[in-house]
Amino acid sequence: MSGLMLLGAGGQLGREVAALAGERGLALTALDRAGLDIADAAAIERAIGAMKPDVVINAAAYTAVDRAESEPELANAINAKAPGDIAAACARHGAALIHISTDYVFDGTRAGAYVESDPIAPLGVYGASKAAGEGAVRAALPAHLILRTSWVYGAYGANFLKTMLRLARERDRLTVVADQHGCPTATRDIAEAILAAAQAFRAGTAVPGTYHFAGTGATSWHGFASEIVARAARHTGRRPEVAAITTADYPTPARRPANSELSSELFAERFGYRAAPWQQRTAEVVDRLLAEN
């Protein structure tokens, strides 16, 4: 056995996982899209067969929510079929799998935070493809952990926080949707959760299944943007107006859930890690990014 194998190492979450594993001195083989095309089932089989990892972490995904509406075949190849192929290869070679999923498997009509047993009802192609990927993992591999998360942001890659920082530099007024609610989740916290779960699998103490993991506390996209802009103002002196609009004011090809709040209690109970308050992580990421510029 040779430690951990990370797929999707070039993405915002993958880069965070690789960085944290490096800090911890963990043996991790990190593969980006050039290193392994997860749409190629034979390549997956060869890679896992050659490495024989204890745990595979699948952080690779098709995440272009709106574009998925016009690219359903590609979204399903990456989000639905590939996770099943990865899980099947893990089953053949004795590896556990940690697979990242999303709040978009829900329709957003629940009052309060979603728990793992709530029925799924995706609104669009992206959410449906991720739901199908979850099902494929469950069918192929008992030793799996599906980690649903939401509103992901961090220092790497492209995300809402970085978009807001750019717009706050360029504009005096930002308009942001205020009638969708969720839990902003820092990639640092997701990486911590993944490594906690991986350690539990390697120790034989993990309880397989589906878990929710998100930042502590909830807000709207408008509230999240307001926090980002306020923190950035400490560095830049710029404080553009952040105006609230409705979902109807900002039509998109894909429908979004109005409520994306996830309860992370089950994960905290079983794996002993809880995300930091979203405001704290937002401040840390803004400070890091603006200190670098």
PDB file of C-alpha atoms in Angstrom:
ATOM      1  CA  MET A   1       0.000   0.000   0.000  1.00  0.00           C
ATOM      2  CA  SER A   2       1.272   3.432  -0.840  1.00  0.00           C
ATOM      3  CA  GLY A   3      -0.731   6.109   0.879  1.00  0.00           C
ATOM      4  CA  LEU A   4      -3.231   8.479  -0.669  1.00  0.00           C
ATOM      5  CA  MET A   5      -4.072   9.088  -4.321  1.00  0.00           C
ATOM      6  CA  LEU A   6      -5.641  12.418  -5.280  1.00  0.00           C
ATOM      7  CA  LEU A   7      -7.562  12.899  -8.522  1.00  0.00           C
ATOM      8  CA  GLY A   8      -8.355  16.421  -9.704  1.00  0.00           C
ATOM      9  CA  ALA A   9      -5.173  17.843  -8.207  1.00  0.00           C
ATOM     10  CA  GLY A  10      -5.259  20.872 -10.494  1.00  0.00           C
ATOM     11  CA  GLY A  11      -8.588  22.217  -9.231  1.00  0.00           C
ATOM     12  CA  GLN A  12      -9.170  24.652  -6.382  1.00  0.00           C
ATOM     13  CA  LEU A  13      -9.935  21.871  -3.892  1.00  0.00           C
ATOM     14  CA  GLY A  14      -7.302  19.482  -5.207  1.00  0.00           C
ATOM     15  CA  ARG A  15      -4.580  22.075  -4.842  1.00  0.00           C
ATOM     16  CA  GLU A  16      -5.663  22.726  -1.245  1.00  0.00           C
ATOM     17  CA  VAL A  17      -5.655  19.005  -0.393  1.00  0.00           C
ATOM     18  CA  ALA A  18      -2.195  18.580  -1.910  1.00  0.00           C
ATOM     19  CA  ALA A  19      -0.877  21.609  -0.006  1.00  0.00           C
ATOM     20  CA  LEU A  20      -2.284  20.415   3.320  1.00  0.00           C
ATOM     21  CA  ALA A  21      -0.999  16.867   2.811  1.00  0.00           C
ATOM     22  CA  GLY A  22       2.413  18.362   2.100  1.00  0.00           C
ATOM     23  CA  GLU A  23       2.285  20.366   5.327  1.00  0.00           C
ATOM     24  CA  ARG A  24       1.423  17.172   7.214  1.00  0.00           C
ATOM     25  CA  GLY A  25       4.135  15.103   5.540  1.00  0.00           C
ATOM     26  CA  LEU A  26       1.590  12.621   4.189  1.00  0.00           C
ATOM     27  CA  ALA A  27       2.421  10.302   1.300  1.00  0.00           C
ATOM     28  CA  LEU A  28       0.155  11.527  -1.482  1.00  0.00           C
ATOM     29  CA  THR A  29       0.241  11.011  -5.226  1.00  0.00           C
ATOM     30  CA  ALA A  30      -1.504  13.989  -6.824  1.00  0.00           C
ATOM     31  CA  LEU A  31      -2.810  13.589 -10.377  1.00  0.00           C
ATOM     32  CA  ASP A  32      -4.261  16.452 -12.392  1.00  0.00           C
ATOM     33  CA  ARG A  33      -6.149  16.106 -15.684  1.00  0.00           C
ATOM     34  CA  ALA A  34      -2.889  15.736 -17.616  1.00  0.00           C
ATOM     35  CA  GLY A  35      -1.777  12.990 -15.231  1.00  0.00           C
ATOM     36  CA  LEU A  36      -5.050  11.065 -15.395  1.00  0.00           C
ATOM     37  CA  ASP A  37      -8.101  11.646 -17.560  1.00  0.00           C
ATOM     38  CA  ILE A  38     -10.926  10.332 -15.385  1.00  0.00           C
ATOM     39  CA  ALA A  39     -13.138   9.990 -18.456  1.00  0.00           C
ATOM     40  CA  ASP A  40     -10.847   7.085 -19.460  1.00  0.00           C
ATOM     41  CA  ALA A  41     -11.896   3.998 -17.477  1.00  0.00           C
ATOM     42  CA  ALA A  42      -8.879   1.985 -18.625  1.00  0.00           C
ATOM     43  CA  ALA A  43      -6.513   4.741 -17.475  1.00  0.00           C
ATOM     44  CA  ILE A  44      -8.205   4.800 -14.065  1.00  0.00           C
ATOM     45  CA  GLU A  45      -7.787   1.038 -13.741  1.00  0.00           C
ATOM     46  CA  ARG A  46      -4.111   1.226 -14.689  1.00  0.00           C
ATOM     47  CA  ALA A  47      -3.337   4.071 -12.301  1.00  0.00           C
ATOM     48  CA  ILE A  48      -5.064   2.579  -9.261  1.00  0.00           C
ATOM     49  CA  GLY A  49      -3.764  -0.893 -10.081  1.00  0.00           C
ATOM     50  CA  ALA A  50      -0.200   0.379 -10.314  1.00  0.00           C
ATOM     51  CA  MET A  51      -0.293   2.523  -7.173  1.00  0.00           C
ATOM     52  CA  LYS A  52      -2.546   0.395  -4.973  1.00  0.00           C
ATOM     53  CA  PRO A  53      -3.378   3.303  -2.646  1.00  0.00           C
ATOM     54  CA  ASP A  54      -5.106   2.921   0.708  1.00  0.00           C
ATOM     55  CA  VAL A  55      -7.494   5.743  -0.123  1.00  0.00           C
ATOM     56  CA  VAL A  56      -8.416   7.481  -3.370  1.00  0.00           C
ATOM     57  CA  ILE A  57      -9.702  11.073  -3.112  1.00  0.00           C
ATOM     58  CA  ASN A  58     -11.805  12.134  -6.088  1.00  0.00           C
ATOM     59  CA  ALA A  59     -11.794  15.934  -6.225  1.00  0.00           C
ATOM     60  CA  ALA A  60     -12.192  15.971 -10.009  1.00  0.00           C
ATOM     61  CA  ALA A  61     -15.519  17.192 -11.377  1.00  0.00           C
ATOM     62  CA  TYR A  62     -17.295  19.093 -14.108  1.00  0.00           C
ATOM     63  CA  THR A  63     -18.391  22.186 -12.184  1.00  0.00           C
ATOM     64  CA  ALA A  64     -19.646  24.617 -14.866  1.00  0.00           C
ATOM     65  CA  VAL A  65     -23.242  24.671 -13.610  1.00  0.00           C
ATOM     66  CA  ASP A  66     -24.716  26.802 -16.390  1.00  0.00           C
ATOM     67  CA  ARG A  67     -22.670  25.308 -19.218  1.00  0.00           C
ATOM     68  CA  ALA A  68     -23.778  21.828 -18.142  1.00  0.00           C
ATOM     69  CA  GLU A  69     -27.261  22.645 -19.442  1.00  0.00           C
ATOM     70  CA  SER A  70     -25.824  22.678 -22.983  1.00  0.00           C
ATOM     71  CA  GLU A  71     -23.125  20.021 -22.374  1.00  0.00           C
ATOM     72  CA  PRO A  72     -25.012  17.212 -20.621  1.00  0.00           C
ATOM     73  CA  GLU A  73     -22.941  14.435 -22.196  1.00  0.00           C
ATOM     74  CA  LEU A  74     -19.671  15.888 -20.925  1.00  0.00           C
ATOM     75  CA  ALA A  75     -21.096  16.662 -17.490  1.00  0.00           C
ATOM     76  CA  ASN A  76     -22.351  13.102 -17.163  1.00  0.00           C
ATOM     77  CA  ALA A  77     -19.114  11.562 -18.421  1.00  0.00           C
ATOM     78  CA  ILE A  78     -17.138  13.333 -15.675  1.00  0.00           C
ATOM     79  CA  ASN A  79     -19.680  13.539 -12.841  1.00  0.00           C
ATOM     80  CA  ALA A  80     -21.783  10.384 -13.309  1.00  0.00           C
ATOM     81  CA  LYS A  81     -19.815   7.700 -15.181  1.00  0.00           C
ATOM     82  CA  ALA A  82     -16.259   8.424 -14.015  1.00  0.00           C
ATOM     83  CA  PRO A  83     -17.008   8.165 -10.260  1.00  0.00           C
ATOM     84  CA  GLY A  84     -18.473   4.703 -10.880  1.00  0.00           C
ATOM     85  CA  ASP A  85     -15.365   3.669 -12.801  1.00  0.00           C
ATOM     86  CA  ILE A  86     -13.130   5.005 -10.016  1.00  0.00           C
ATOM     87  CA  ALA A  87     -15.176   3.211  -7.347  1.00  0.00           C
ATOM     88  CA  ALA A  88     -15.086  -0.071  -9.304  1.00  0.00           C
ATOM     89  CA  ALA A  89     -11.305   0.144  -9.662  1.00  0.00           C
ATOM     90  CA  CYS A  90     -11.015   0.881  -5.933  1.00  0.00           C
ATOM     91  CA  ALA A  91     -13.115  -2.203  -5.205  1.00  0.00           C
ATOM     92  CA  ARG A  92     -10.856  -4.389  -7.345  1.00  0.00           C
ATOM     93  CA  HIS A  93      -7.673  -3.091  -5.724  1.00  0.00           C
ATOM     94  CA  GLY A  94      -8.732  -2.796  -2.078  1.00  0.00           C
ATOM     95  CA  ALA A  95      -8.864   1.002  -1.796  1.00  0.00           C
ATOM     96  CA  ALA A  96     -11.412   3.192  -0.062  1.00  0.00           C
ATOM     97  CA  LEU A  97     -12.831   6.196  -1.925  1.00  0.00           C
ATOM     98  CA  ILE A  98     -13.619   9.712  -0.734  1.00  0.00           C
ATOM     99  CA  HIS A  99     -15.799  11.348  -3.384  1.00  0.00           C
ATOM    100  CA  ILE A 100     -16.819  15.005  -3.373  1.00  0.00           C
ATOM    101  CA  SER A 101     -20.427  15.868  -4.159  1.00  0.00           C
ATOM    102  CA  THR A 102     -22.644  18.918  -3.883  1.00  0.00           C
ATOM    103  CA  ASP A 103     -25.635  20.694  -2.354  1.00  0.00           C
ATOM    104  CA  TYR A 104     -27.049  20.886  -5.905  1.00  0.00           C
ATOM    105  CA  VAL A 105     -28.449  17.362  -5.541  1.00  0.00           C
ATOM    106  CA  PHE A 106     -31.264  19.104  -3.591  1.00  0.00           C
ATOM    107  CA  ASP A 107     -34.007  21.358  -4.944  1.00  0.00           C
ATOM    108  CA  GLY A 108     -33.683  23.979  -2.201  1.00  0.00           C
ATOM    109  CA  THR A 109     -37.276  23.830  -0.966  1.00  0.00           C
ATOM    110  CA  ARG A 110     -36.515  22.499   2.529  1.00  0.00           C
ATOM    111  CA  ALA A 111     -36.932  24.793   5.518  1.00  0.00           C
ATOM    112  CA  GLY A 112     -33.682  24.684   7.483  1.00  0.00           C
ATOM    113  CA  ALA A 113     -30.454  22.809   6.841  1.00  0.00           C
ATOM    114  CA  TYR A 114     -30.465  19.643   4.754  1.00  0.00           C
ATOM    115  CA  VAL A 115     -29.455  16.405   6.460  1.00  0.00           C
ATOM    116  CA  GLU A 116     -28.069  13.355   4.725  1.00  0.00           C
ATOM    117  CA  SER A 117     -31.360  11.436   4.715  1.00  0.00           C
ATOM    118  CA  ASP A 118     -33.336  14.181   2.958  1.00  0.00           C
ATOM    119  CA  PRO A 119     -34.589  13.145  -0.495  1.00  0.00           C
ATOM    120  CA  ILE A 120     -32.608  14.470  -3.429  1.00  0.00           C
ATOM    121  CA  ALA A 121     -34.276  16.343  -6.292  1.00  0.00           C
ATOM    122  CA  PRO A 122     -31.725  18.122  -8.496  1.00  0.00           C
ATOM    123  CA  LEU A 123     -32.931  21.111 -10.504  1.00  0.00           C
ATOM    124  CA  GLY A 124     -30.508  20.927 -13.417  1.00  0.00           C
ATOM    125  CA  VAL A 125     -28.027  18.857 -15.402  1.00  0.00           C
ATOM    126  CA  TYR A 126     -25.109  19.531 -13.064  1.00  0.00           C
ATOM    127  CA  GLY A 127     -26.982  18.449  -9.933  1.00  0.00           C
ATOM    128  CA  ALA A 128     -28.455  15.425 -11.701  1.00  0.00           C
ATOM    129  CA  SER A 129     -25.022  14.351 -12.940  1.00  0.00           C
ATOM    130  CA  LYS A 130     -23.581  14.615  -9.429  1.00  0.00           C
ATOM    131  CA  ALA A 131     -26.516  12.660  -7.995  1.00  0.00           C
ATOM    132  CA  ALA A 132     -25.922   9.925 -10.572  1.00  0.00           C
ATOM    133  CA  GLY A 133     -22.249   9.852  -9.613  1.00  0.00           C
ATOM    134  CA  GLU A 134     -23.176   9.341  -5.970  1.00  0.00           C
ATOM    135  CA  GLY A 135     -25.374   6.407  -6.951  1.00  0.00           C
ATOM    136  CA  ALA A 136     -22.622   4.862  -9.053  1.00  0.00           C
ATOM    137  CA  VAL A 137     -20.154   5.072  -6.156  1.00  0.00           C
ATOM    138  CA  ARG A 138     -22.607   3.483  -3.708  1.00  0.00           C
ATOM    139  CA  ALA A 139     -23.352   0.643  -6.131  1.00  0.00           C
ATOM    140  CA  ALA A 140     -19.706  -0.199  -6.836  1.00  0.00           C
ATOM    141  CA  LEU A 141     -17.885   0.165  -3.511  1.00  0.00           C
ATOM    142  CA  PRO A 142     -18.959  -0.347   0.114  1.00  0.00           C
ATOM    143  CA  ALA A 143     -15.819   1.421   1.425  1.00  0.00           C
ATOM    144  CA  HIS A 144     -16.835   4.871   0.244  1.00  0.00           C
ATOM    145  CA  LEU A 145     -17.398   8.277   1.764  1.00  0.00           C
ATOM    146  CA  ILE A 146     -19.440  10.745  -0.261  1.00  0.00           C
ATOM    147  CA  LEU A 147     -18.869  14.269   1.021  1.00  0.00           C
ATOM    148  CA  ARG A 148     -21.465  16.819  -0.062  1.00  0.00           C
ATOM    149  CA  THR A 149     -20.315  20.391   0.278  1.00  0.00           C
ATOM    150  CA  SER A 150     -21.467  23.831  -0.864  1.00  0.00           C
ATOM    151  CA  TRP A 151     -20.434  27.313  -1.995  1.00  0.00           C
ATOM    152  CA  VAL A 152     -16.764  26.365  -2.242  1.00  0.00           C
ATOM    153  CA  TYR A 153     -14.082  29.063  -2.216  1.00  0.00           C
ATOM    154  CA  GLY A 154     -10.412  29.405  -1.399  1.00  0.00           C
ATOM    155  CA  ALA A 155      -7.070  30.844  -2.426  1.00  0.00           C
ATOM    156  CA  TYR A 156      -6.697  28.618  -5.489  1.00  0.00           C
ATOM    157  CA  GLY A 157      -8.571  28.506  -8.777  1.00  0.00           C
ATOM    158  CA  ALA A 158     -11.683  30.441  -9.736  1.00  0.00           C
ATOM    159  CA  ASN A 159     -14.522  30.999  -7.272  1.00  0.00           C
ATOM    160  CA  PHE A 160     -17.115  33.508  -6.045  1.00  0.00           C
ATOM    161  CA  LEU A 161     -14.825  35.143  -3.494  1.00  0.00           C
ATOM    162  CA  LYS A 162     -12.127  35.846  -6.071  1.00  0.00           C
ATOM    163  CA  THR A 163     -14.711  37.160  -8.528  1.00  0.00           C
ATOM    164  CA  MET A 164     -16.045  39.568  -5.899  1.00  0.00           C
ATOM    165  CA  LEU A 165     -12.522  40.806  -5.127  1.00  0.00           C
ATOM    166  CA  ARG A 166     -11.974  41.543  -8.819  1.00  0.00           C
ATOM    167  CA  LEU A 167     -15.312  43.299  -9.230  1.00  0.00           C
ATOM    168  CA  ALA A 168     -14.752  45.338  -6.076  1.00  0.00           C
ATOM    169  CA  ARG A 169     -11.579  46.714  -7.677  1.00  0.00           C
ATOM    170  CA  GLU A 170     -13.322  47.498 -10.968  1.00  0.00           C
ATOM    171  CA  ARG A 171     -16.767  48.785  -9.972  1.00  0.00           C
ATOM    172  CA  ASP A 172     -18.404  51.171  -7.536  1.00  0.00           C
ATOM    173  CA  ARG A 173     -21.596  49.114  -7.300  1.00  0.00           C
ATOM    174  CA  LEU A 174     -22.052  45.340  -7.217  1.00  0.00           C
ATOM    175  CA  THR A 175     -25.418  43.586  -7.574  1.00  0.00           C
ATOM    176  CA  VAL A 176     -25.654  40.211  -5.841  1.00  0.00           C
ATOM    177  CA  VAL A 177     -28.489  37.736  -5.364  1.00  0.00           C
ATOM    178  CA  ALA A 178     -29.961  37.868  -1.856  1.00  0.00           C
ATOM    179  CA  ASP A 179     -32.696  35.202  -1.982  1.00  0.00           C
ATOM    180  CA  GLN A 180     -30.458  32.129  -2.185  1.00  0.00           C
ATOM    181  CA  HIS A 181     -29.009  30.895   1.103  1.00  0.00           C
ATOM    182  CA  GLY A 182     -26.198  28.495   1.873  1.00  0.00           C
ATOM    183  CA  CYS A 183     -23.016  27.810   3.802  1.00  0.00           C
ATOM    184  CA  PRO A 184     -19.832  29.238   2.250  1.00  0.00           C
ATOM    185  CA  THR A 185     -17.183  26.548   2.609  1.00  0.00           C
ATOM    186  CA  ALA A 186     -13.443  27.152   2.470  1.00  0.00           C
ATOM    187  CA  THR A 187     -11.304  24.639   0.615  1.00  0.00           C
ATOM    188  CA  ARG A 188      -9.014  24.564   3.655  1.00  0.00           C
ATOM    189  CA  ASP A 189     -11.823  23.142   5.782  1.00  0.00           C
ATOM    190  CA  ILE A 190     -12.844  20.621   3.114  1.00  0.00           C
ATOM    191  CA  ALA A 191      -9.218  19.493   2.832  1.00  0.00           C
ATOM    192  CA  GLU A 192      -9.063  19.047   6.617  1.00  0.00           C
ATOM    193  CA  ALA A 193     -12.271  16.994   6.500  1.00  0.00           C
ATOM    194  CA  ILE A 194     -10.970  14.828   3.656  1.00  0.00           C
ATOM    195  CA  LEU A 195      -7.726  14.067   5.452  1.00  0.00           C
ATOM    196  CA  ALA A 196      -9.617  13.307   8.685  1.00  0.00           C
ATOM    197  CA  ALA A 197     -11.779  10.822   6.783  1.00  0.00           C
ATOM    198  CA  ALA A 198      -8.765   9.333   5.009  1.00  0.00           C
ATOM    199  CA  GLN A 199      -7.024   8.815   8.347  1.00  0.00           C
ATOM    200  CA  ALA A 200     -10.136   7.098   9.689  1.00  0.00           C
ATOM    201  CA  PHE A 201     -10.255   4.751   6.691  1.00  0.00           C
ATOM    202  CA  ARG A 202      -6.588   3.859   7.149  1.00  0.00           C
ATOM    203  CA  ALA A 203      -7.151   3.275  10.872  1.00  0.00           C
ATOM    204  CA  GLY A 204     -10.203   1.103  10.207  1.00  0.00           C
ATOM    205  CA  THR A 205     -12.500   3.427  12.168  1.00  0.00           C
ATOM    206  CA  ALA A 206     -14.361   5.145   9.321  1.00  0.00           C
ATOM    207  CA  VAL A 207     -18.120   4.698   9.041  1.00  0.00           C
ATOM    208  CA  PRO A 208     -18.732   4.655   5.264  1.00  0.00           C
ATOM    209  CA  GLY A 209     -21.665   6.496   3.742  1.00  0.00           C
ATOM    210  CA  THR A 210     -22.837   9.934   2.689  1.00  0.00           C
ATOM    211  CA  TYR A 211     -22.009  13.021   4.747  1.00  0.00           C
ATOM    212  CA  HIS A 212     -22.595  16.745   4.585  1.00  0.00           C
ATOM    213  CA  PHE A 213     -19.697  19.079   5.267  1.00  0.00           C
ATOM    214  CA  ALA A 214     -19.954  22.846   4.935  1.00  0.00           C
ATOM    215  CA  GLY A 215     -18.780  26.055   6.551  1.00  0.00           C
ATOM    216  CA  THR A 216     -20.247  26.846   9.947  1.00  0.00           C
ATOM    217  CA  GLY A 217     -23.080  29.348   9.682  1.00  0.00           C
ATOM    218  CA  ALA A 218     -25.268  30.358   6.748  1.00  0.00           C
ATOM    219  CA  THR A 219     -25.800  33.490   4.685  1.00  0.00           C
ATOM    220  CA  SER A 220     -26.978  34.664   1.273  1.00  0.00           C
ATOM    221  CA  TRP A 221     -24.761  35.338  -1.726  1.00  0.00           C
ATOM    222  CA  HIS A 222     -25.353  39.018  -0.934  1.00  0.00           C
ATOM    223  CA  GLY A 223     -24.254  38.518   2.671  1.00  0.00           C
ATOM    224  CA  PHE A 224     -21.171  36.600   1.531  1.00  0.00           C
ATOM    225  CA  ALA A 225     -20.258  39.324  -0.964  1.00  0.00           C
ATOM    226  CA  SER A 226     -20.760  42.029   1.641  1.00  0.00           C
ATOM    227  CA  GLU A 227     -18.361  40.275   4.003  1.00  0.00           C
ATOM    228  CA  ILE A 228     -15.760  39.878   1.243  1.00  0.00           C
ATOM    229  CA  VAL A 229     -15.979  43.534   0.222  1.00  0.00           C
ATOM    230  CA  ALA A 230     -15.799  44.758   3.824  1.00  0.00           C
ATOM    231  CA  ARG A 231     -12.693  42.697   4.505  1.00  0.00           C
ATOM    232  CA  ALA A 232     -11.051  43.739   1.260  1.00  0.00           C
ATOM    233  CA  ALA A 233     -11.618  47.420   2.123  1.00  0.00           C
ATOM    234  CA  ARG A 234      -9.086  47.049   4.947  1.00  0.00           C
ATOM    235  CA  HIS A 235      -6.440  46.461   2.311  1.00  0.00           C
ATOM    236  CA  THR A 236      -7.644  48.579  -0.592  1.00  0.00           C
ATOM    237  CA  GLY A 237      -9.594  51.428   0.996  1.00  0.00           C
ATOM    238  CA  ARG A 238     -12.331  50.786  -1.593  1.00  0.00           C
ATOM    239  CA  ARG A 239     -15.857  50.053  -0.388  1.00  0.00           C
ATOM    240  CA  PRO A 240     -18.220  49.692  -3.374  1.00  0.00           C
ATOM    241  CA  GLU A 241     -21.935  49.418  -2.735  1.00  0.00           C
ATOM    242  CA  VAL A 242     -23.222  45.821  -2.601  1.00  0.00           C
ATOM    243  CA  ALA A 243     -26.844  45.962  -3.733  1.00  0.00           C
ATOM    244  CA  ALA A 244     -29.274  43.104  -3.137  1.00  0.00           C
ATOM    245  CA  ILE A 245     -31.185  41.645  -6.095  1.00  0.00           C
ATOM    246  CA  THR A 246     -33.433  38.616  -6.542  1.00  0.00           C
ATOM    247  CA  THR A 247     -32.840  35.416  -8.469  1.00  0.00           C
ATOM    248  CA  ALA A 248     -35.436  36.656 -10.967  1.00  0.00           C
ATOM    249  CA  ASP A 249     -33.284  39.760 -11.541  1.00  0.00           C
ATOM    250  CA  TYR A 250     -30.323  37.592 -12.576  1.00  0.00           C
ATOM    251  CA  PRO A 251     -31.565  34.811 -14.858  1.00  0.00           C
ATOM    252  CA  THR A 252     -29.148  31.957 -15.577  1.00  0.00           C
ATOM    253  CA  PRO A 253     -29.379  28.855 -17.808  1.00  0.00           C
ATOM    254  CA  ALA A 254     -29.438  26.568 -14.747  1.00  0.00           C
ATOM    255  CA  ARG A 255     -31.817  26.921 -11.822  1.00  0.00           C
ATOM    256  CA  ARG A 256     -30.152  27.158  -8.399  1.00  0.00           C
ATOM    257  CA  PRO A 257     -31.575  25.870  -5.103  1.00  0.00           C
ATOM    258  CA  ALA A 258     -32.952  28.723  -2.999  1.00  0.00           C
ATOM    259  CA  ASN A 259     -31.755  26.916   0.127  1.00  0.00           C
ATOM    260  CA  SER A 260     -28.373  25.161   0.056  1.00  0.00           C
ATOM    261  CA  GLU A 261     -27.790  24.992   3.805  1.00  0.00           C
ATOM    262  CA  LEU A 262     -26.197  21.710   4.889  1.00  0.00           C
ATOM    263  CA  SER A 263     -26.073  20.287   8.408  1.00  0.00           C
ATOM    264  CA  SER A 264     -22.567  19.001   9.143  1.00  0.00           C
ATOM    265  CA  GLU A 265     -23.424  17.469  12.524  1.00  0.00           C
ATOM    266  CA  LEU A 266     -23.070  13.843  11.450  1.00  0.00           C
ATOM    267  CA  PHE A 267     -19.586  14.360  10.053  1.00  0.00           C
ATOM    268  CA  ALA A 268     -18.467  16.249  13.168  1.00  0.00           C
ATOM    269  CA  GLU A 269     -19.813  13.460  15.377  1.00  0.00           C
ATOM    270  CA  ARG A 270     -18.125  10.635  13.480  1.00  0.00           C
ATOM    271  CA  PHE A 271     -14.879  12.228  12.298  1.00  0.00           C
ATOM    272  CA  GLY A 272     -14.219  14.885  14.925  1.00  0.00           C
ATOM    273  CA  TYR A 273     -13.813  17.881  12.643  1.00  0.00           C
ATOM    274  CA  ARG A 274     -16.051  20.885  12.141  1.00  0.00           C
ATOM    275  CA  ALA A 275     -15.475  23.760   9.725  1.00  0.00           C
ATOM    276  CA  ALA A 276     -14.587  27.196  11.040  1.00  0.00           C
ATOM    277  CA  PRO A 277     -17.221  29.961  10.939  1.00  0.00           C
ATOM    278  CA  TRP A 278     -17.487  31.109   7.341  1.00  0.00           C
ATOM    279  CA  GLN A 279     -16.724  34.714   8.276  1.00  0.00           C
ATOM    280  CA  GLN A 280     -13.395  33.664   9.822  1.00  0.00           C
ATOM    281  CA  ARG A 281     -12.290  31.709   6.768  1.00  0.00           C
ATOM    282  CA  THR A 282     -13.469  34.467   4.437  1.00  0.00           C
ATOM    283  CA  ALA A 283     -11.283  36.968   6.284  1.00  0.00           C
ATOM    284  CA  GLU A 284      -8.296  34.600   6.134  1.00  0.00           C
ATOM    285  CA  VAL A 285      -8.624  33.992   2.409  1.00  0.00           C
ATOM    286  CA  VAL A 286      -9.155  37.684   1.564  1.00  0.00           C
ATOM    287  CA  ASP A 287      -6.158  38.673   3.708  1.00  0.00           C
ATOM    288  CA  ARG A 288      -3.990  36.028   2.080  1.00  0.00           C
ATOM    289  CA  LEU A 289      -4.950  36.973  -1.473  1.00  0.00           C
ATOM    290  CA  LEU A 290      -4.636  40.727  -0.993  1.00  0.00           C
ATOM    291  CA  ALA A 291      -1.393  40.449   0.968  1.00  0.00           C
ATOM    292  CA  GLU A 292       0.062  38.583  -2.025  1.00  0.00           C
ATOM    293  CA  ASN A 293      -0.815  41.445  -4.396  1.00  0.00           C
TER     294      ASN A 293
END
